[in-house]
Coordinates of C-alpha atoms in Angstrom, one line a residue:
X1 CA 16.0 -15.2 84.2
X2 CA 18.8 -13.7 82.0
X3 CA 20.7 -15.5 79.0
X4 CA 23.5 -14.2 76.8
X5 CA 23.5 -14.6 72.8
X6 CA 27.1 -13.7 70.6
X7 CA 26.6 -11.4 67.7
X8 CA 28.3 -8.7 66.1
X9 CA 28.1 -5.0 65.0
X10 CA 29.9 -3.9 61.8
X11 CA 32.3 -0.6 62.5
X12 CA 33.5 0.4 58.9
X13 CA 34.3 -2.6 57.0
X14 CA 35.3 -4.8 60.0
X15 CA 32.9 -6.2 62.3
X16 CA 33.1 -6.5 66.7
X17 CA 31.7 -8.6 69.0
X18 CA 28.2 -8.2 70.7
X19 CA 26.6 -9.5 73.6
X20 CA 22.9 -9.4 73.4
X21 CA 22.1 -9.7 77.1
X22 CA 18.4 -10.5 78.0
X23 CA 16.5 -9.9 81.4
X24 CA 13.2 -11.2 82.1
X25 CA 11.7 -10.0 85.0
X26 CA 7.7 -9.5 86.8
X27 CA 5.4 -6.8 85.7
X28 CA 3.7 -6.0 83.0
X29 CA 4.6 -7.0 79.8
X30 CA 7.1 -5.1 77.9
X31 CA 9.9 -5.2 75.5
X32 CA 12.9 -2.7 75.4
X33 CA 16.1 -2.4 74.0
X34 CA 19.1 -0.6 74.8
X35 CA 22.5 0.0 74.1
X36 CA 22.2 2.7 71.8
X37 CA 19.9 1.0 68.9
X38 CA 18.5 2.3 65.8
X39 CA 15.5 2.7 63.9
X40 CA 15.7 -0.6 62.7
X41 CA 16.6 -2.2 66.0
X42 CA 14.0 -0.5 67.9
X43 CA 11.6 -2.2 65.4
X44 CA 12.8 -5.7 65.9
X45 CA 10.6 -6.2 69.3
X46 CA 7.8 -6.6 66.8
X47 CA 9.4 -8.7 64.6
X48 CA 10.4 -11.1 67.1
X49 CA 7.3 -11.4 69.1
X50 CA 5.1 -12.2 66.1
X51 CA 8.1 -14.6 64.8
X52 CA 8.4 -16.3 68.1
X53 CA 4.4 -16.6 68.3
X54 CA 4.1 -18.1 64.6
X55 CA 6.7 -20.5 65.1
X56 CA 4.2 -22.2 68.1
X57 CA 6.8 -20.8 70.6
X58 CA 5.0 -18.9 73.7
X59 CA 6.5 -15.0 73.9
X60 CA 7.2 -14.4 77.6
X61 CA 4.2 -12.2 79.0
X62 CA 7.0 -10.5 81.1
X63 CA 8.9 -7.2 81.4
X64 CA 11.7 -7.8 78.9
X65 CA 15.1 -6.2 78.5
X66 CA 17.6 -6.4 75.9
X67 CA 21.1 -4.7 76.4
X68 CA 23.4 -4.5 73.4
X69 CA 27.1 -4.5 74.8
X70 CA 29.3 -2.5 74.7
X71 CA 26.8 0.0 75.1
X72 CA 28.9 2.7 73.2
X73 CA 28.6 1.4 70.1
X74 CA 25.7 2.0 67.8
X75 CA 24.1 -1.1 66.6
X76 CA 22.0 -0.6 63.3
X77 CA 20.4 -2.8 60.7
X78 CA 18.5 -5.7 61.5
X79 CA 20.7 -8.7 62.2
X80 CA 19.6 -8.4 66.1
X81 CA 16.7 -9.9 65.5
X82 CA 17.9 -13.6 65.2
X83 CA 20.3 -13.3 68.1
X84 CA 17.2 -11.1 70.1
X85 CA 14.8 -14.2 69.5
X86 CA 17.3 -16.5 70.9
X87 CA 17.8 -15.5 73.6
X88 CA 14.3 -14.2 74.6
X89 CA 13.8 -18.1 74.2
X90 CA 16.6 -19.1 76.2
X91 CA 16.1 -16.5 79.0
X92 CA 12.6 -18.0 79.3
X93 CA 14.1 -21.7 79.8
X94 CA 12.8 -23.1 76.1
X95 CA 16.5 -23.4 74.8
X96 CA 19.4 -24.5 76.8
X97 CA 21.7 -22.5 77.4
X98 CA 25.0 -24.6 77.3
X99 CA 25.9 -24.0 73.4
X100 CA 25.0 -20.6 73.4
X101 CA 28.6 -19.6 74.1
X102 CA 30.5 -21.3 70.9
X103 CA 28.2 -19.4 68.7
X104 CA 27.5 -15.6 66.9
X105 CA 24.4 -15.0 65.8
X106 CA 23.2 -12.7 63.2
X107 CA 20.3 -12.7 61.0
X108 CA 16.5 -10.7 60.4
X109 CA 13.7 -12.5 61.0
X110 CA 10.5 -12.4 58.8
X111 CA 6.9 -12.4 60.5
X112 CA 6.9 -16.2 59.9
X113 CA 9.8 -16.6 61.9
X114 CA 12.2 -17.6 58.1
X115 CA 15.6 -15.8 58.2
X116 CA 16.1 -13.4 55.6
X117 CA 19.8 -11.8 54.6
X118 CA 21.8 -9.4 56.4
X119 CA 25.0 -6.8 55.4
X120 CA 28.4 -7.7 56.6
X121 CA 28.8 -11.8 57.0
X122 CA 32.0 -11.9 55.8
X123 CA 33.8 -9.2 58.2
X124 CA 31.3 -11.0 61.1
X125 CA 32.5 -14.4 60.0
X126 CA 36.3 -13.4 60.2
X127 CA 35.4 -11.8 63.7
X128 CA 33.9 -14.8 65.2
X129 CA 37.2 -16.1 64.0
X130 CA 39.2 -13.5 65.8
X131 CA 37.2 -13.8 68.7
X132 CA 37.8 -17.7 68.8
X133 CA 34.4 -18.9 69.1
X134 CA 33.3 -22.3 67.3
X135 CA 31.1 -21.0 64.9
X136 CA 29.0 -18.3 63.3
X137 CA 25.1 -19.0 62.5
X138 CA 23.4 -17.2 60.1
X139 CA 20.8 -16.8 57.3
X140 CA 21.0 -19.4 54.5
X141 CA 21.5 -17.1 51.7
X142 CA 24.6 -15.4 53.6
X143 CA 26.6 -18.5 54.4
X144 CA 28.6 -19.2 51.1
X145 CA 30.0 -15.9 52.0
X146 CA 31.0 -16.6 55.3
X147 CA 32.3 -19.9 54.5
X148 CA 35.2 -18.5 53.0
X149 CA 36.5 -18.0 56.4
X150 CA 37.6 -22.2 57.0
X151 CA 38.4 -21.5 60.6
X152 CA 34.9 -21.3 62.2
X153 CA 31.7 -23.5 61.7
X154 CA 29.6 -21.9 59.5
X155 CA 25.5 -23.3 60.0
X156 CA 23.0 -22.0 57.4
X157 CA 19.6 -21.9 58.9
X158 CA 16.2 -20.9 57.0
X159 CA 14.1 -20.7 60.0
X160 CA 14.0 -19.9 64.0
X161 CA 12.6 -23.5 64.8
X162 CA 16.1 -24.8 63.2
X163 CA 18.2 -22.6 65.5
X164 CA 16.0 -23.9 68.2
X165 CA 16.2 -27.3 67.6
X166 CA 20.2 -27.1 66.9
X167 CA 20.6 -25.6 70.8
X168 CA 18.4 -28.2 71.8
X169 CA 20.0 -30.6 70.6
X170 CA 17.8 -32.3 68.2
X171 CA 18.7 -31.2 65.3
X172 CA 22.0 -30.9 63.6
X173 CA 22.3 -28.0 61.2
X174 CA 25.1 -29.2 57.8
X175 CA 28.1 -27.0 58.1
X176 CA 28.8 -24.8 54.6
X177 CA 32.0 -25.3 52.9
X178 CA 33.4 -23.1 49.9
X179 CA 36.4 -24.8 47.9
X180 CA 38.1 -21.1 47.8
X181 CA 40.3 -22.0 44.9
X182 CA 37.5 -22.9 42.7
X183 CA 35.1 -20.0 44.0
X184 CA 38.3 -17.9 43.0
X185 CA 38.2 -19.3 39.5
X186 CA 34.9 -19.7 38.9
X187 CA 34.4 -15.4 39.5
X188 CA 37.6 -13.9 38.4
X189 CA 35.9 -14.0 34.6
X190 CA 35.2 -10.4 32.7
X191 CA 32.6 -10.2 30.8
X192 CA 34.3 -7.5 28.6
X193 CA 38.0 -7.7 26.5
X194 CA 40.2 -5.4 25.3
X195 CA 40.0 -7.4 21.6
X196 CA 36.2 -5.8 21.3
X197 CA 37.8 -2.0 21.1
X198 CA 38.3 -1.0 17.5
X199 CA 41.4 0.9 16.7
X200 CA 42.8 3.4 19.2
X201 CA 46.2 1.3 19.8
X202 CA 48.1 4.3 20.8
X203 CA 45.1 4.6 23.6
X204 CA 45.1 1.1 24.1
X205 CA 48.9 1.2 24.7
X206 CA 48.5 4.5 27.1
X207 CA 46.2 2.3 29.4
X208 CA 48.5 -0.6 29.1
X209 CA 51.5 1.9 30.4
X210 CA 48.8 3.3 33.0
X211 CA 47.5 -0.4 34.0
X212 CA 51.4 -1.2 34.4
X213 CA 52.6 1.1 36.7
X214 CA 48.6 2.1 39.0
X215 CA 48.8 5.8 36.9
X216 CA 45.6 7.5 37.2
X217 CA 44.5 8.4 33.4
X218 CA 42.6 11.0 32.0
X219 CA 40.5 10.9 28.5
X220 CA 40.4 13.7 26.3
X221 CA 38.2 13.1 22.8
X222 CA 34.8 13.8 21.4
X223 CA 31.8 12.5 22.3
X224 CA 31.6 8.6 20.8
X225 CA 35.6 8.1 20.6
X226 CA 35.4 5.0 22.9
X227 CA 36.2 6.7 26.2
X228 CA 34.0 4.9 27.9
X229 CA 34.3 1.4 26.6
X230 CA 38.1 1.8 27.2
X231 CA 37.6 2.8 30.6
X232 CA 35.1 -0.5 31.2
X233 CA 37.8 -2.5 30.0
X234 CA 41.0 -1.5 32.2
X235 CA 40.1 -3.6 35.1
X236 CA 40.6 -6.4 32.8
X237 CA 44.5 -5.9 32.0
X238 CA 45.4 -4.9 35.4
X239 CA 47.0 -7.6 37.4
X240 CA 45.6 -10.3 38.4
X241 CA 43.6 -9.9 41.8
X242 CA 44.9 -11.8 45.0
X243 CA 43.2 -13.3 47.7
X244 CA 43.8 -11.1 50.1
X245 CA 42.7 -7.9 47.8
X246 CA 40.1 -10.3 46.6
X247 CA 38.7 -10.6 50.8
X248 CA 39.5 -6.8 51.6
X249 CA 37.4 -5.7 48.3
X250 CA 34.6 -8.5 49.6
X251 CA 34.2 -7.1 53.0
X252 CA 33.8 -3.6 51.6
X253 CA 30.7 -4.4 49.2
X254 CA 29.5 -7.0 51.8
X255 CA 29.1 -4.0 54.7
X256 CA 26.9 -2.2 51.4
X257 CA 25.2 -5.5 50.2
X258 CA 26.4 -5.2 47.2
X259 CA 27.6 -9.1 46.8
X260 CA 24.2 -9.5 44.9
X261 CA 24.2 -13.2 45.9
X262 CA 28.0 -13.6 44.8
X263 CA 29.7 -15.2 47.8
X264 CA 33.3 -13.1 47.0
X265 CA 34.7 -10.8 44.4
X266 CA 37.0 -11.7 42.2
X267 CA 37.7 -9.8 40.0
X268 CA 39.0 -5.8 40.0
X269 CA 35.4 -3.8 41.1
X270 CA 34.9 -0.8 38.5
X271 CA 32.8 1.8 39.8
X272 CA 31.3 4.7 37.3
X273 CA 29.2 7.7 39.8
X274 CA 27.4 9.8 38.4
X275 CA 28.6 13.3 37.9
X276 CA 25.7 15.1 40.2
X277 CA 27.4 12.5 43.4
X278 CA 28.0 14.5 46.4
X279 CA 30.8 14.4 48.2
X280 CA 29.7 12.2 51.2
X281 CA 28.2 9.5 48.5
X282 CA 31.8 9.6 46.7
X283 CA 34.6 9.4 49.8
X284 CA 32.0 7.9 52.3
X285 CA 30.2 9.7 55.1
X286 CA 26.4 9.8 56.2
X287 CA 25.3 10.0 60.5
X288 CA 26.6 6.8 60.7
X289 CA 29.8 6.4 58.5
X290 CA 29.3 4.5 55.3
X291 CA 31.9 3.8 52.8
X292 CA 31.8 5.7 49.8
X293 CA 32.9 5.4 45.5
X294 CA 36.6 6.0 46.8
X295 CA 36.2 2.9 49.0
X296 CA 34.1 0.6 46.8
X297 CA 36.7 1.3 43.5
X298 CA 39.8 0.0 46.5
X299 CA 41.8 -2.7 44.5
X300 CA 39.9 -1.7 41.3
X301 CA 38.9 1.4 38.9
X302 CA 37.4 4.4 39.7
X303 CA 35.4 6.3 36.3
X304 CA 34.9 9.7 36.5
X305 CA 32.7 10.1 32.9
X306 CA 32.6 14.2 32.0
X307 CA 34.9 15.4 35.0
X308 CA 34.4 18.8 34.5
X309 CA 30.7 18.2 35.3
X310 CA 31.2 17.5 38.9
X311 CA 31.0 19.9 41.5
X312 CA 34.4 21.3 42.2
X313 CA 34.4 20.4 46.2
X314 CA 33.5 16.8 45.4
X315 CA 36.7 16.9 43.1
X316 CA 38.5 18.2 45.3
X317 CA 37.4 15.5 48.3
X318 CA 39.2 13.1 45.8
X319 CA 42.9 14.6 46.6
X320 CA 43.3 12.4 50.1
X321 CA 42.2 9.4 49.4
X322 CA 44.5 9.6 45.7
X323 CA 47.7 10.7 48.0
X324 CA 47.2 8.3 51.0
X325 CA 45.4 5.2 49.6
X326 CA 42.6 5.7 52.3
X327 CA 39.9 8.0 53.8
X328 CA 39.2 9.0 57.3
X329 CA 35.2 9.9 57.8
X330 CA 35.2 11.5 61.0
X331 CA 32.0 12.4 62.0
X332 CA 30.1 13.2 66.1
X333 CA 29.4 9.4 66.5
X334 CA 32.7 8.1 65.2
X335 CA 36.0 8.1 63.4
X336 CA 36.2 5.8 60.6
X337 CA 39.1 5.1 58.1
X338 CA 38.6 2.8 55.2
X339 CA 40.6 1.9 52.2
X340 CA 40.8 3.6 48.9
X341 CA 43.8 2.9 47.0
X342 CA 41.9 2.8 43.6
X343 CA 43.5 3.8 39.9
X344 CA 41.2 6.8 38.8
X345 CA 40.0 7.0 35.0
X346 CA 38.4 10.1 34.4
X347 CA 37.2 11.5 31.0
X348 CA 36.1 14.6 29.2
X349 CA 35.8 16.5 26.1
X350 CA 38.1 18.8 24.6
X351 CA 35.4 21.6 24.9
X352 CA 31.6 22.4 26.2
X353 CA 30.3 21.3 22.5
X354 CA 32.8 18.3 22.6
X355 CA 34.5 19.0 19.0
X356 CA 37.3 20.6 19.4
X357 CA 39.8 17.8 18.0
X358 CA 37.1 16.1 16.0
X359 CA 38.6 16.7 12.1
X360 CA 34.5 16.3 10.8
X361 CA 33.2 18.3 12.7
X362 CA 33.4 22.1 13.9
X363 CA 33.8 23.3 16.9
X364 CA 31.3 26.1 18.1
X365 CA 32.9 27.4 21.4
X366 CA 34.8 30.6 21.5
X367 CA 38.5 30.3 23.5
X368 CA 37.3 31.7 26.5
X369 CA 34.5 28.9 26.8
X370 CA 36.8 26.2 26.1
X371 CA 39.5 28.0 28.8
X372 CA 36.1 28.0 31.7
X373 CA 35.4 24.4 30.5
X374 CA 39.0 22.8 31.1
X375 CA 39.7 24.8 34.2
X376 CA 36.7 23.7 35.8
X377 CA 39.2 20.8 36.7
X378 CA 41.8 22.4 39.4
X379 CA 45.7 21.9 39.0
X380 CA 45.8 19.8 42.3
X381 CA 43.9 17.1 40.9
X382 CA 45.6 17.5 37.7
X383 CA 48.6 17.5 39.1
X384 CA 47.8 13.5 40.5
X385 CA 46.9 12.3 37.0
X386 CA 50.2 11.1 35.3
X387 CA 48.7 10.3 32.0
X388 CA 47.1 12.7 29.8
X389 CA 45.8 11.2 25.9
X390 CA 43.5 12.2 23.2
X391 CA 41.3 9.7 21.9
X392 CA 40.3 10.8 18.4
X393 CA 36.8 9.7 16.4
X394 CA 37.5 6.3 14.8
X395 CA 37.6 6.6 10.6
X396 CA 35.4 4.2 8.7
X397 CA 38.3 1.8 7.7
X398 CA 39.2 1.3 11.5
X399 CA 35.6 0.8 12.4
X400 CA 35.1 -2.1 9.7
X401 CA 38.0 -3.8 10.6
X402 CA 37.3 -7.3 11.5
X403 CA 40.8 -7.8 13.3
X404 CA 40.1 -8.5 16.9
X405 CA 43.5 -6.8 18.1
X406 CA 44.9 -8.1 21.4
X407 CA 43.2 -9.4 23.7
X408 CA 42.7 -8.7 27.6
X409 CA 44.9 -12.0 28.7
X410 CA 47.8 -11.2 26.6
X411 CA 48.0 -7.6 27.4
X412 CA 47.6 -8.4 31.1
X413 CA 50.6 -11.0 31.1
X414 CA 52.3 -7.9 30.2
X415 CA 51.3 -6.1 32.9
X416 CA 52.1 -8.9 35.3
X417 CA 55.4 -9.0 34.3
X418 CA 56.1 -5.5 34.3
X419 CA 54.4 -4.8 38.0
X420 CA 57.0 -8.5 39.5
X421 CA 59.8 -5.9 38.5
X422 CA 58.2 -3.2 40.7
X423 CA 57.5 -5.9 43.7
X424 CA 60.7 -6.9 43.7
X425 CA 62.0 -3.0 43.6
X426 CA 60.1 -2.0 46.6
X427 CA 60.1 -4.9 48.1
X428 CA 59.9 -4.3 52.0
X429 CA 58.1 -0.6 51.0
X430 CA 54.7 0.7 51.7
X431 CA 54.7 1.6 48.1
X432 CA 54.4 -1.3 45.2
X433 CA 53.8 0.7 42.4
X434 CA 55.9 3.0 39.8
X435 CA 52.9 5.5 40.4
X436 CA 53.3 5.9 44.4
X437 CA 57.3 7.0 44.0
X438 CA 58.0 10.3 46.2
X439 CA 60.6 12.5 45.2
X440 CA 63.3 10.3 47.1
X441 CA 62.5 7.2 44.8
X442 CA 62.4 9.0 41.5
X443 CA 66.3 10.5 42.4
X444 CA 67.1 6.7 43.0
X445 CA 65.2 5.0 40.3
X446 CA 64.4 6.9 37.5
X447 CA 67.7 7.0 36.4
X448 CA 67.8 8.3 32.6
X449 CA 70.5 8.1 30.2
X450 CA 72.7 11.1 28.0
X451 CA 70.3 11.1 25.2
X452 CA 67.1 10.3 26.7
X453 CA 68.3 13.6 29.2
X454 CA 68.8 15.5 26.6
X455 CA 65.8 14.7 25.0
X456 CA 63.8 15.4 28.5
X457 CA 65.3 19.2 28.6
X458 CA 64.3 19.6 25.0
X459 CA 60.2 18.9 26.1
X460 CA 60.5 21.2 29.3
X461 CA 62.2 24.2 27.0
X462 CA 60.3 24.1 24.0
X463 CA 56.8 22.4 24.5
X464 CA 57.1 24.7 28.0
X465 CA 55.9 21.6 30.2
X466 CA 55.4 22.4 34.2
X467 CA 57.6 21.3 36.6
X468 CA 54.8 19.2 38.2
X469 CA 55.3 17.4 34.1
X470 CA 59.0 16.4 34.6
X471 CA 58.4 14.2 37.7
X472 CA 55.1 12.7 36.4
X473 CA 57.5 11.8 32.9
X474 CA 59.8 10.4 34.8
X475 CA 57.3 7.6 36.4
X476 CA 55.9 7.0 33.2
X477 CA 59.2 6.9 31.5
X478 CA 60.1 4.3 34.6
X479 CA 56.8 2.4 33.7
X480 CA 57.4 1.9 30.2
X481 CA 61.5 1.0 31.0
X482 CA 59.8 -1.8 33.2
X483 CA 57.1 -3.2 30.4
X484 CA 60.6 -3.2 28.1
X485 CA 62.2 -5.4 30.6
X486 CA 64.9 -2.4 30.9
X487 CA 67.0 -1.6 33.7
X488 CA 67.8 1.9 32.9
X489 CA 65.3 5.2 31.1
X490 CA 66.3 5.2 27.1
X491 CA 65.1 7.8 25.2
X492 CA 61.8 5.9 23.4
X493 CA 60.8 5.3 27.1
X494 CA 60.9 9.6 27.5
X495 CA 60.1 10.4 24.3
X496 CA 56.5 8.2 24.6
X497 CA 55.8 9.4 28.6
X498 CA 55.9 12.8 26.8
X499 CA 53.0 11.8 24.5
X500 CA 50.7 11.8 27.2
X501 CA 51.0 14.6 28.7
X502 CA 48.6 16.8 26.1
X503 CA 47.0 19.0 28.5
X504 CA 49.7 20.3 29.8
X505 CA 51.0 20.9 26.0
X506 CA 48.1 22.9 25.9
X507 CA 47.4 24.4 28.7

């Protein structure tokens, strides 16, 4: 007897359709799998037969095979097993066969034959939608997620004897509905606000410039400045997340299960790897290709807390996925490219001790220390960082001040506004951001005025800023014009873009 069963197998962050075909024929009794399974689906044969067994279901004494089409993919994880069960079932004429078409399958099964939580049901969800099939069936705990996709039916089971009984006939399972605009709502709060930084307004005002136009930042200031807590709190003044960012962000952490129950993400991910990451755990990579920091930071804020502490080839990985948006893992099995348009946040100290700047305390590092320190980070990467600022160590009188300062709503209204202007700019462009502006767009947009020319000139001559500088001061300059609501580069605008560009003053 053979019977056919829909699932799916994720491929980077989207997800394809499988046919789990099974055979039953005479001989002696055995179960095999192929279609180039892994570990984990190599192991499901024993999941299944004590599942089926438990659930008062007889397993088929029978030669069994199980072919995974296509056949060229590899299938891993364990969401065969649900799909596997089924159609051993079916093959052996205790399910019929007729709704077995309208449905994908996914789901692991647990020794007592419950259903337990897989990786990836939203990209599976918006295949079975692609792939025009009535409905997806899966785990209980997994279908809030995959309800977001309206299109299909999707049925929340806890058990096998449920699935069984649905095919059957006699038993209907209750479709899961999400209301998407409440879900949105309901998970695009922060818990952190820009109101609970103390002081630093001309750090809090680069981050609003950097939040403004997507410029990468980098943090220069002793140890216990606030680097970090101003970093935590950028995601919450950039703009506000849209649904389709919102899904594409989803579908990366749900291929990790990393929703941690959540059913989408709403709000701008922050992602803070430590500095002893390799390279494959921050751009992606592994045997089979996994998405990496890079990719789980897309639409959101990538921390890099003591850059110079990272290994230099896992800095340097970083330069790709910063110019294009995206990485490509290629690796023997496959060739994957996944999304990675990200602002980076990175932060360090002024020198190995860390008090360089601080007015308190003295500095113990020689010039040639602090010289290996700071050019542990290469000019490449640098050179893709538009703002450069010093956060200095908060004085008493800013740290007992009880005024709450601005908070993260009316800085991001800001932001909004200023990033509409930039929409409208490049409207019909790949590019919707100041930061993203090629030589071509700074000629035509970053137009600048007599004074606030002259003023430019002045910087490059006598602070002897790098020619890399004058184009990065020019986006910024362009950024600031926009929060201003100003159509052309005045000299304030140059004259604060300057500002943060301290490591090239010294350097």
């Amino acid at each position: 007897m053979l019977a056919k069963v829909n699932s799916a197998a994720l491929c980077g962050i989207d997800a394809l359709r499988v046919e789990v075909e099974i055979d039953l024929a005479s001989g002696l009794p055995q179960l095999s799998t192929v279609g180039l399974p892994e570990g984990a689906v190599k192991e499901s044969k024993d999941r299944i037969r004590a599942a089926v067994k438990n659930c008062g279901y007889n397993f088929p004494a029978k030669r069994i095979t199980i072919n995974l089409a296509p056949a060229d993919i590899k299938k891993e994880g364990s969401a065969y097993d649900l799909p596997m069960a089924v159609g051993i079932l079916a093959a052996e004429g205790l399910i019929e066969k007729n709704l077995l078409d309208d449905y994908f399958l996914i789901g692991e099964l647990s020794l007592d034959g419950s259903v337990k939580p897989v990786r990836g049901a939203l990209p599976i969800a918006m295949a079975a939608k692609r792939e025009n099939v009535k409905g997806l069936i899966l785990p209980e705990q997994n279908a809030s997620e995959a309800a977001v996709v309206h299109e299909i039916e999707v049925l929340g089971v806890r058990n096998l004897p449920q699935v069984v009984e649905f095919f059957n006939r006699n038993h209907s399972l209750p479709r899961s509905y999400v209301n998407l605009d409440e879900l949105f709502n309901q998970h695009s709060k922060y818990n952190a606000d820009f109101s609970d930084v103390k002081g630093q307004q001309h750090v809090k005002r680069a981050l609003e410039v950097a939040a403004a136009g997507a410029h990468n930042v980098i943090l220069v200031g002793p140890p216990g400045s606030g680097k970090t807590m101003l970093a935590k709190r950028l995601p919450t003044i950039l703009p506000d997340l849209t649904l389709a960012e919102a899904l594409e962000t989803t579908k990366i952490h749900s291929v990790m299960g990393l929703l941690n129950g959540a059913p989408m993400i709403a709000t701008r991910p922050f992602r803070s790897p430590h500095h002893t990451i390799s390279d494959a755990g921050l751009v992606g990579g592994g045997t089979v290709p996994k998405p990496g920091e890079v990719s789980l930071a897309h639409n959101g804020v990538l921390f890099l807390d003591e850059l110079p502490e990272f290994k230099r080839n896992v800095l340097e990985v970083m330069r790709q996925p910063l110019e294009d948006g995206n990485i490509i893992v290629s690796r023997a099995l496959a060739s994957i490219n996944y999304p990675a348009s990200f602002m980076l946040v990175a932060a360090m100290n002024p020198c190995p001790c860390g008090f360089f700047t601080d007015p308190q305390k003295e500095c113990t590092c020689t010039p040639l220390q602090i010289q290996r320190y700071r050019s542990k980070v290469s000019g490449p990467l640098l050179d893709r960082i538009d703002i450069q600022v010093e956060v200095p160590t908060l004085r008493y009188q800013e740290l007992a001040n009880k005024d709450a300062g601005e908070s993260s709503g009316e800085v991001r209204q800001r932001v909004n506004a200023a990033r509409s202007i930039q929409l409208q700019r490049f409207v019909n462009r790949k590019i919707h951001a100041n930061a993203q502006m090629g030589a071509k767009d700074i000629k035509r947009y970053c137009a600048v005025n007599d004074a606030a020319e002259k003023l430019l000139e002045t910087a490059i001559n006598k602070l002897g800023l790098s020619a890399r500088a004058y184009s990065r001061i020019l986006k910024v300059g362009r950024t600031i014009a926009d929060l201003d609501g100003s159509e052309e580069i005045e000299s304030p605008h140059i004259a604060e873009a300057i500002q943060y560009r301290s490591l090239d003053r010294r350097l």
